[in-house]
Amino acid sequence: MDKPAITKLVRELTIAEKAAICTGRDFWNIGGCDRLKIPKVCVSDGPHGLRRQENLGDYLGVNQSIRAVCFPAGCATASSFSRKTARRLGETLGEECQAMSVSTILGPAMNIKRTPLCGRNFEYYSEDPLLAGNLAAALIRGVQSKGVGTSIKHFLANNQESRRMTNSSEADERTLREIYLTAFEIAVKQARPWTVMCSYNRINGTYASENPLFLQRILRDEWGFDGYVMSDWGAVNDRIKSIQAGLDLEMPGPSLSNQQRLIDAVEQGTLSETTLDQACERILTIIYRFTEGLREPEPAFNYDRDHAISRQIEEDSMVLLKNAGGILPLDSRQPVAFIGQYARAPRYQGGGSSHINSYRVESALEAAAGQAKVLFAEGFHDDQDQGDPKLVQEAVALAQTAQAAVIFAGLPERYESEGYDRTHLNMPENQNQLIEAVAKVQPNTIVVLHNGSSILMPWLNQVKAVLEAYLGGQAVGAAVFNVLYGRVNPSGRLAETFPLRLEDTPAYLSFNPRSDISAYREGVFVGYRYYSSKNQPVLFPFGYGLSYTEFRYDGLSVDKKDLTDQETLHVAVNVSNIGQRPGQEVVQLYVAPPQGQVCRPVRELKAFDKIFLQPGETGTVSFALDQRAFAYWSEARQDWLVESGAYQIQICRHAALPLAAVSVFVHSTAPRFRPYHLNSTFGDIMADPAAAAVLQAFRSQHLAQGGLLGMTDAPATEPDSQSVAQSAISEDMIAAMLRDMPLRQLQSFGSVGRAELEQLVEELNQSRG
């Protein structure tokens, strides 16, 4: 149905029917008007699998959803650093949605990992907005290519679970623009999601559900979003304010009280019927896009195929953190002890609204059956933190009989979930004790981790290898087995930093889950932006990951070394597989800005790609960098601004290790925003080429008067060595003084009169054109 037809249809609705359209029919269905034969459609949870509810009153998964396939969670998928992998996941989810008559899947979840303590980090992609935005865009394209909608969430600054329905995320505009809005901006502009879900929290005191700055001015007016905005379940604080701010659909329903409030507000003239009509049009446009859109002839849920896809996605996402002496891959002919409950019953998904009723769960122990010589010991129970001496003794004894021991450990679901935050970064003590006990008797100890966010590893130096599997979906066991035994070469990279201590994390001093105010005092220095800028040691940096082969970089090149901020910079680098195995390499490009007027991170990820190479093969990876790659958000200008200067284009192994770099000079084309005045400094004026020429001419005219303008003249006679040293110190001091000195001080030292300075200021401002 086209736009004129939908507009006509909305005019035929009564005010009461319009209010009903803007409210969910129940927990999962929206739309519907029998009188005008408007269809109702279903939405469903599932950033990493469908949680289709038959019980219409169940939200958080208390009751069972229908059986489905659980794919790797966002924490795992992000580590693939692969748009191709994310799109494939999206396409598979879209096909499943068609098979289950789901019009819109509620995801992806793409909030920034501000702190590793957030209980819902397992659903989210990354601490970096460029990575999160690009992977989300790829998944959205995949889902929507199947004629099914997505709902990106949770918009905005929802970075903790504690008090999430009332707390206010207090952040300055630059921080919001550069970190918390950017991922959503990328997804909206690149992939055009059908819907956006607003978050529960307030932002600088105003609820996200009734915040016109974000829902209207930025999301729609700036980014061009043309779908509808729905609330998170129960996120509406004031229904009239919310619809006026741009929130179209309240979920869940039926909220008869709020429907009546909409009706009363229109009838009393406090709400424009045009606003209600606009919300209805947005909702109906998406409903008819689904019901009249792309359809498979006979859509069917292919459980076995999708289980295999889940395994392949996890294989592409696991991160090899340590491999001392090349202990991995293992030899299937040698006896190996699999130890730990998670070898038998893996932790593969998170808790809360994303919890999938998996039709099958494949463990590493099951995958190894008949494929390798594997022995098993339970090791621990994840429903307790204290160790069982008998289980530990059995594990130690078994480890001594094997060639190597693989311990499957991690975080229990009770440690991280929707609804509450973590209080520490520790694994359960019984698991730490088990790892240390086994490592004492078995030098070839390997740890496989099942967790949704970063953890501490007090035993790291005692084990030979560590494989981060994250929450890898229902086929995680087979995927882990294939990596352990070399059937798959690991290629994942960390999408978040693993710190050495909780106290080292950027938000440590300001993260207070018991307060209704969340002060984002770390600003833009989130994740690796903080650690790299501070040169803070970490356990494992953002972007880190090992491989069973080796890659070499050379031939870094740019198509120009001098450009304006309106030009595109093309970058290329050669990558060679110099090892013995086929493998994938994640190429990471960071931009390091010059020291300027604002404090910026030492480097930021601005492009990435993943390339597959056979042994001995070389490939070229190319990137295109536009203005945003060099810009920061200027609150004064209300726009992105590039400062003129030399920027380093860095190809990095990870966020803490540049491998190759080239410098380019970028000229800002932005006109000077603020006028010059008597308190403008020499340094600021000299940074503006046109103004600098005016100041130099003024200086030349007044050199004879002495004073400050003549202080840097060369001496009339040849100086001796002592006077050279003294002169150098003097010139450095004078240069520093002049850089930060306001123009008005020229009159204080008696060299120039005020009238002349005012004339100079006028000429400086005229130089701006």
Tab-separated table of N, CA, C and O in Angstrom, residues 244-314:
chain	number	residue	atom	x	y	z
A	244	GLN	N	4.035	13.190	21.320
A	244	GLN	CA	4.449	14.507	20.821
A	244	GLN	C	5.952	14.543	20.529
A	244	GLN	O	6.393	15.265	19.634
A	245	ALA	N	6.716	13.734	21.268
A	245	ALA	CA	8.167	13.712	21.064
A	245	ALA	C	8.586	12.833	19.901
A	245	ALA	O	9.720	12.929	19.439
A	246	GLY	N	7.660	11.964	19.430
A	246	GLY	CA	7.999	11.119	18.287
A	246	GLY	C	7.932	9.636	18.557
A	246	GLY	O	8.341	8.827	17.711
A	247	LEU	N	7.426	9.207	19.734
A	247	LEU	CA	7.243	7.791	20.004
A	247	LEU	C	5.866	7.378	19.505
A	247	LEU	O	4.855	7.837	20.018
A	248	ASP	N	5.832	6.514	18.504
A	248	ASP	CA	4.587	6.192	17.820
A	248	ASP	C	3.796	5.082	18.506
A	248	ASP	O	2.580	5.184	18.650
A	249	LEU	N	4.485	4.018	18.904
A	249	LEU	CA	3.812	2.814	19.384
A	249	LEU	C	4.207	2.511	20.823
A	249	LEU	O	5.398	2.367	21.134
A	250	GLU	N	3.215	2.399	21.687
A	250	GLU	CA	3.475	1.995	23.069
A	250	GLU	C	3.312	0.483	23.186
A	250	GLU	O	2.305	-0.080	22.751
A	251	MET	N	4.326	-0.170	23.784
A	251	MET	CA	4.253	-1.606	24.031
A	251	MET	C	4.497	-1.874	25.509
A	251	MET	O	5.252	-1.158	26.153
A	252	PRO	N	3.869	-2.948	26.069
A	252	PRO	CA	2.887	-3.785	25.399
A	252	PRO	C	1.505	-3.180	25.524
A	252	PRO	O	1.335	-2.090	26.053
A	253	GLY	N	0.505	-3.886	25.044
A	253	GLY	CA	-0.865	-3.428	25.174
A	253	GLY	C	-1.738	-4.571	25.658
A	253	GLY	O	-1.249	-5.671	25.920
A	254	PRO	N	-3.006	-4.330	25.762
A	254	PRO	CA	-3.631	-3.025	25.518
A	254	PRO	C	-3.551	-2.136	26.755
A	254	PRO	O	-3.937	-2.546	27.843
A	255	SER	N	-3.019	-0.937	26.579
A	255	SER	CA	-2.987	0.041	27.667
A	255	SER	C	-4.217	0.934	27.520
A	255	SER	O	-4.168	1.996	26.897
A	256	LEU	N	-5.340	0.456	28.067
A	256	LEU	CA	-6.609	1.161	27.870
A	256	LEU	C	-6.585	2.552	28.480
A	256	LEU	O	-7.169	3.499	27.938
A	257	SER	N	-5.885	2.702	29.594
A	257	SER	CA	-5.796	4.011	30.241
A	257	SER	C	-5.081	5.013	29.347
A	257	SER	O	-5.559	6.144	29.151
A	258	ASN	N	-3.951	4.607	28.763
A	258	ASN	CA	-3.214	5.520	27.894
A	258	ASN	C	-3.936	5.754	26.572
A	258	ASN	O	-3.829	6.834	25.982
A	259	GLN	N	-4.657	4.754	26.091
A	259	GLN	CA	-5.467	4.982	24.888
A	259	GLN	C	-6.499	6.075	25.157
A	259	GLN	O	-6.719	6.953	24.316
A	260	GLN	N	-7.137	6.003	26.303
A	260	GLN	CA	-8.135	7.012	26.639
A	260	GLN	C	-7.497	8.379	26.799
A	260	GLN	O	-8.094	9.398	26.431
A	261	ARG	N	-6.282	8.409	27.334
A	261	ARG	CA	-5.584	9.692	27.464
A	261	ARG	C	-5.339	10.309	26.095
A	261	ARG	O	-5.448	11.530	25.924
A	262	LEU	N	-4.989	9.495	25.113
A	262	LEU	CA	-4.800	10.018	23.755
A	262	LEU	C	-6.104	10.577	23.209
A	262	LEU	O	-6.131	11.670	22.620
A	263	ILE	N	-7.180	9.838	23.409
A	263	ILE	CA	-8.487	10.301	22.919
A	263	ILE	C	-8.868	11.623	23.579
A	263	ILE	O	-9.269	12.589	22.904
A	264	ASP	N	-8.730	11.669	24.908
A	264	ASP	CA	-9.101	12.887	25.642
A	264	ASP	C	-8.244	14.071	25.218
A	264	ASP	O	-8.745	15.201	25.068
A	265	ALA	N	-6.939	13.825	25.018
A	265	ALA	CA	-6.033	14.925	24.665
A	265	ALA	C	-6.391	15.519	23.311
A	265	ALA	O	-6.343	16.742	23.116
A	266	VAL	N	-6.772	14.671	22.347
A	266	VAL	CA	-7.183	15.180	21.035
A	266	VAL	C	-8.488	15.960	21.166
A	266	VAL	O	-8.636	17.072	20.624
A	267	GLU	N	-9.437	15.405	21.889
A	267	GLU	CA	-10.736	16.066	22.026
A	267	GLU	C	-10.639	17.378	22.804
A	267	GLU	O	-11.400	18.320	22.544
A	268	GLN	N	-9.698	17.459	23.742
A	268	GLN	CA	-9.525	18.678	24.538
A	268	GLN	C	-8.568	19.677	23.891
A	268	GLN	O	-8.366	20.772	24.412
A	269	GLY	N	-7.946	19.283	22.791
A	269	GLY	CA	-7.070	20.190	22.060
A	269	GLY	C	-5.650	20.277	22.589
A	269	GLY	O	-4.872	21.112	22.125
A	270	THR	N	-5.280	19.390	23.523
A	270	THR	CA	-3.896	19.407	24.032
A	270	THR	C	-2.972	18.520	23.205
A	270	THR	O	-1.756	18.532	23.392
A	271	LEU	N	-3.545	17.726	22.323
A	271	LEU	CA	-2.770	16.912	21.380
A	271	LEU	C	-3.361	17.092	19.998
A	271	LEU	O	-4.558	16.885	19.786
A	272	SER	N	-2.512	17.466	19.053
A	272	SER	CA	-2.985	17.646	17.679
A	272	SER	C	-3.349	16.297	17.064
A	272	SER	O	-2.586	15.325	17.176
A	273	GLU	N	-4.501	16.237	16.412
A	273	GLU	CA	-4.879	14.994	15.738
A	273	GLU	C	-3.896	14.680	14.608
A	273	GLU	O	-3.693	13.519	14.256
A	274	THR	N	-3.275	15.713	14.062
A	274	THR	CA	-2.260	15.504	13.023
A	274	THR	C	-1.104	14.678	13.562
A	274	THR	O	-0.550	13.814	12.863
A	275	THR	N	-0.717	14.924	14.815
A	275	THR	CA	0.364	14.146	15.433
A	275	THR	C	-0.046	12.686	15.570
A	275	THR	O	0.744	11.770	15.291
A	276	LEU	N	-1.271	12.447	15.988
A	276	LEU	CA	-1.783	11.081	16.112
A	276	LEU	C	-1.862	10.418	14.737
A	276	LEU	O	-1.491	9.239	14.578
A	277	ASP	N	-2.298	11.156	13.737
A	277	ASP	CA	-2.373	10.625	12.370
A	277	ASP	C	-0.986	10.218	11.871
A	277	ASP	O	-0.816	9.163	11.236
A	278	GLN	N	-0.015	11.070	12.139
A	278	GLN	CA	1.349	10.798	11.672
A	278	GLN	C	1.882	9.504	12.278
A	278	GLN	O	2.506	8.686	11.584
A	279	ALA	N	1.644	9.298	13.573
A	279	ALA	CA	2.088	8.065	14.225
A	279	ALA	C	1.396	6.855	13.600
A	279	ALA	O	2.028	5.819	13.334
A	280	CYS	N	0.093	6.963	13.354
A	280	CYS	CA	-0.643	5.866	12.731
A	280	CYS	C	-0.086	5.545	11.344
A	280	CYS	O	0.059	4.366	10.971
A	281	GLU	N	0.195	6.567	10.569
A	281	GLU	CA	0.726	6.359	9.221
A	281	GLU	C	2.049	5.615	9.260
A	281	GLU	O	2.295	4.712	8.453
A	282	ARG	N	2.909	5.997	10.195
A	282	ARG	CA	4.208	5.318	10.303
A	282	ARG	C	4.032	3.837	10.646
A	282	ARG	O	4.692	2.968	10.077
A	283	ILE	N	3.153	3.553	11.600
A	283	ILE	CA	2.932	2.163	12.018
A	283	ILE	C	2.304	1.350	10.890
A	283	ILE	O	2.763	0.236	10.573
A	284	LEU	N	1.273	1.893	10.248
A	284	LEU	CA	0.589	1.162	9.183
A	284	LEU	C	1.491	0.948	7.970
A	284	LEU	O	1.390	-0.079	7.282
A	285	THR	N	2.377	1.898	7.695
A	285	THR	CA	3.318	1.729	6.579
A	285	THR	C	4.157	0.470	6.769
A	285	THR	O	4.361	-0.311	5.827
A	286	ILE	N	4.634	0.260	7.994
A	286	ILE	CA	5.475	-0.910	8.266
A	286	ILE	C	4.639	-2.186	8.292
A	286	ILE	O	5.074	-3.236	7.802
A	287	ILE	N	3.413	-2.106	8.831
A	287	ILE	CA	2.541	-3.289	8.839
A	287	ILE	C	2.270	-3.764	7.410
A	287	ILE	O	2.398	-4.959	7.090
A	288	TYR	N	1.931	-2.845	6.533
A	288	TYR	CA	1.635	-3.239	5.150
A	288	TYR	C	2.903	-3.574	4.366
A	288	TYR	O	2.840	-4.365	3.411
A	289	ARG	N	4.027	-3.023	4.762
A	289	ARG	CA	5.286	-3.415	4.113
A	289	ARG	C	5.538	-4.902	4.340
A	289	ARG	O	6.052	-5.601	3.463
A	290	PHE	N	5.161	-5.384	5.528
A	290	PHE	CA	5.325	-6.815	5.823
A	290	PHE	C	4.234	-7.645	5.159
A	290	PHE	O	4.515	-8.623	4.461
A	291	THR	N	2.972	-7.271	5.346
A	291	THR	CA	1.878	-8.124	4.863
A	291	THR	C	1.768	-8.161	3.347
A	291	THR	O	1.303	-9.151	2.776
A	292	GLU	N	2.226	-7.107	2.673
A	292	GLU	CA	2.148	-7.068	1.215
A	292	GLU	C	3.518	-7.240	0.554
A	292	GLU	O	3.642	-7.123	-0.659
A	293	GLY	N	4.520	-7.530	1.377
A	293	GLY	CA	5.882	-7.576	0.865
A	293	GLY	C	6.345	-8.952	0.429
A	293	GLY	O	5.540	-9.847	0.122
A	294	LEU	N	7.672	-9.113	0.438
A	294	LEU	CA	8.331	-10.331	-0.029
A	294	LEU	C	7.872	-11.530	0.795
A	294	LEU	O	7.866	-11.482	2.019
A	295	ARG	N	7.510	-12.620	0.136
A	295	ARG	CA	7.091	-13.835	0.821
A	295	ARG	C	7.691	-15.074	0.141
A	295	ARG	O	7.698	-15.175	-1.082
A	296	GLU	N	8.193	-15.974	0.954
A	296	GLU	CA	8.585	-17.278	0.426
A	296	GLU	C	7.307	-18.056	0.097
A	296	GLU	O	6.299	-17.939	0.805
A	297	PRO	N	7.324	-18.869	-0.967
A	297	PRO	CA	6.112	-19.623	-1.342
A	297	PRO	C	5.593	-20.493	-0.194
A	297	PRO	O	4.410	-20.474	0.120
A	298	GLU	N	6.492	-21.260	0.417
A	298	GLU	CA	6.126	-22.113	1.542
A	298	GLU	C	7.210	-21.997	2.604
A	298	GLU	O	8.080	-22.862	2.720
A	299	PRO	N	7.192	-20.917	3.370
A	299	PRO	CA	8.257	-20.733	4.363
A	299	PRO	C	8.246	-21.844	5.399
A	299	PRO	O	7.191	-22.261	5.882
A	300	ALA	N	9.444	-22.352	5.718
A	300	ALA	CA	9.559	-23.442	6.680
A	300	ALA	C	10.777	-23.192	7.561
A	300	ALA	O	11.771	-22.608	7.120
A	301	PHE	N	10.702	-23.631	8.776
A	301	PHE	CA	11.796	-23.489	9.734
A	301	PHE	C	12.709	-24.704	9.576
A	301	PHE	O	12.330	-25.829	9.920
A	302	ASN	N	13.914	-24.487	9.052
A	302	ASN	CA	14.853	-25.581	8.820
A	302	ASN	C	15.810	-25.678	10.016
A	302	ASN	O	16.872	-25.064	10.040
A	303	TYR	N	15.408	-26.445	10.993
A	303	TYR	CA	16.150	-26.498	12.251
A	303	TYR	C	17.576	-27.007	12.069
A	303	TYR	O	18.535	-26.421	12.588
A	304	ASP	N	17.751	-28.100	11.345
A	304	ASP	CA	19.086	-28.685	11.206
A	304	ASP	C	20.021	-27.778	10.417
A	304	ASP	O	21.195	-27.618	10.769
A	305	ARG	N	19.496	-27.194	9.345
A	305	ARG	CA	20.333	-26.266	8.573
A	305	ARG	C	20.763	-25.087	9.431
A	305	ARG	O	21.931	-24.678	9.420
A	306	ASP	N	19.832	-24.525	10.183
A	306	ASP	CA	20.148	-23.342	10.978
A	306	ASP	C	21.052	-23.674	12.156
A	306	ASP	O	21.839	-22.834	12.599
A	307	HIS	N	20.959	-24.902	12.659
A	307	HIS	CA	21.909	-25.351	13.694
A	307	HIS	C	23.326	-25.341	13.130
A	307	HIS	O	24.264	-24.884	13.802
A	308	ALA	N	23.488	-25.802	11.905
A	308	ALA	CA	24.811	-25.798	11.262
A	308	ALA	C	25.291	-24.374	11.021
A	308	ALA	O	26.482	-24.072	11.196
A	309	ILE	N	24.378	-23.477	10.639
A	309	ILE	CA	24.759	-22.076	10.449
A	309	ILE	C	25.191	-21.464	11.774
A	309	ILE	O	26.167	-20.707	11.841
A	310	SER	N	24.482	-21.791	12.850
A	310	SER	CA	24.865	-21.303	14.171
A	310	SER	C	26.281	-21.739	14.508
A	310	SER	O	27.086	-20.952	15.035
A	311	ARG	N	26.624	-22.988	14.194
A	311	ARG	CA	27.985	-23.483	14.444
A	311	ARG	C	29.014	-22.705	13.631
A	311	ARG	O	30.068	-22.302	14.137
A	312	GLN	N	28.710	-22.476	12.374
A	312	GLN	CA	29.661	-21.774	11.514
A	312	GLN	C	29.883	-20.333	11.956
A	312	GLN	O	30.999	-19.818	11.892
A	313	ILE	N	28.825	-19.673	12.413
A	313	ILE	CA	28.963	-18.304	12.916
A	313	ILE	C	29.859	-18.286	14.146
A	313	ILE	O	30.734	-17.426	14.292
A	314	GLU	N	29.656	-19.258	15.045
A	314	GLU	CA	30.494	-19.333	16.235
A	314	GLU	C	31.943	-19.643	15.876
A	314	GLU	O	32.880	-19.087	16.478
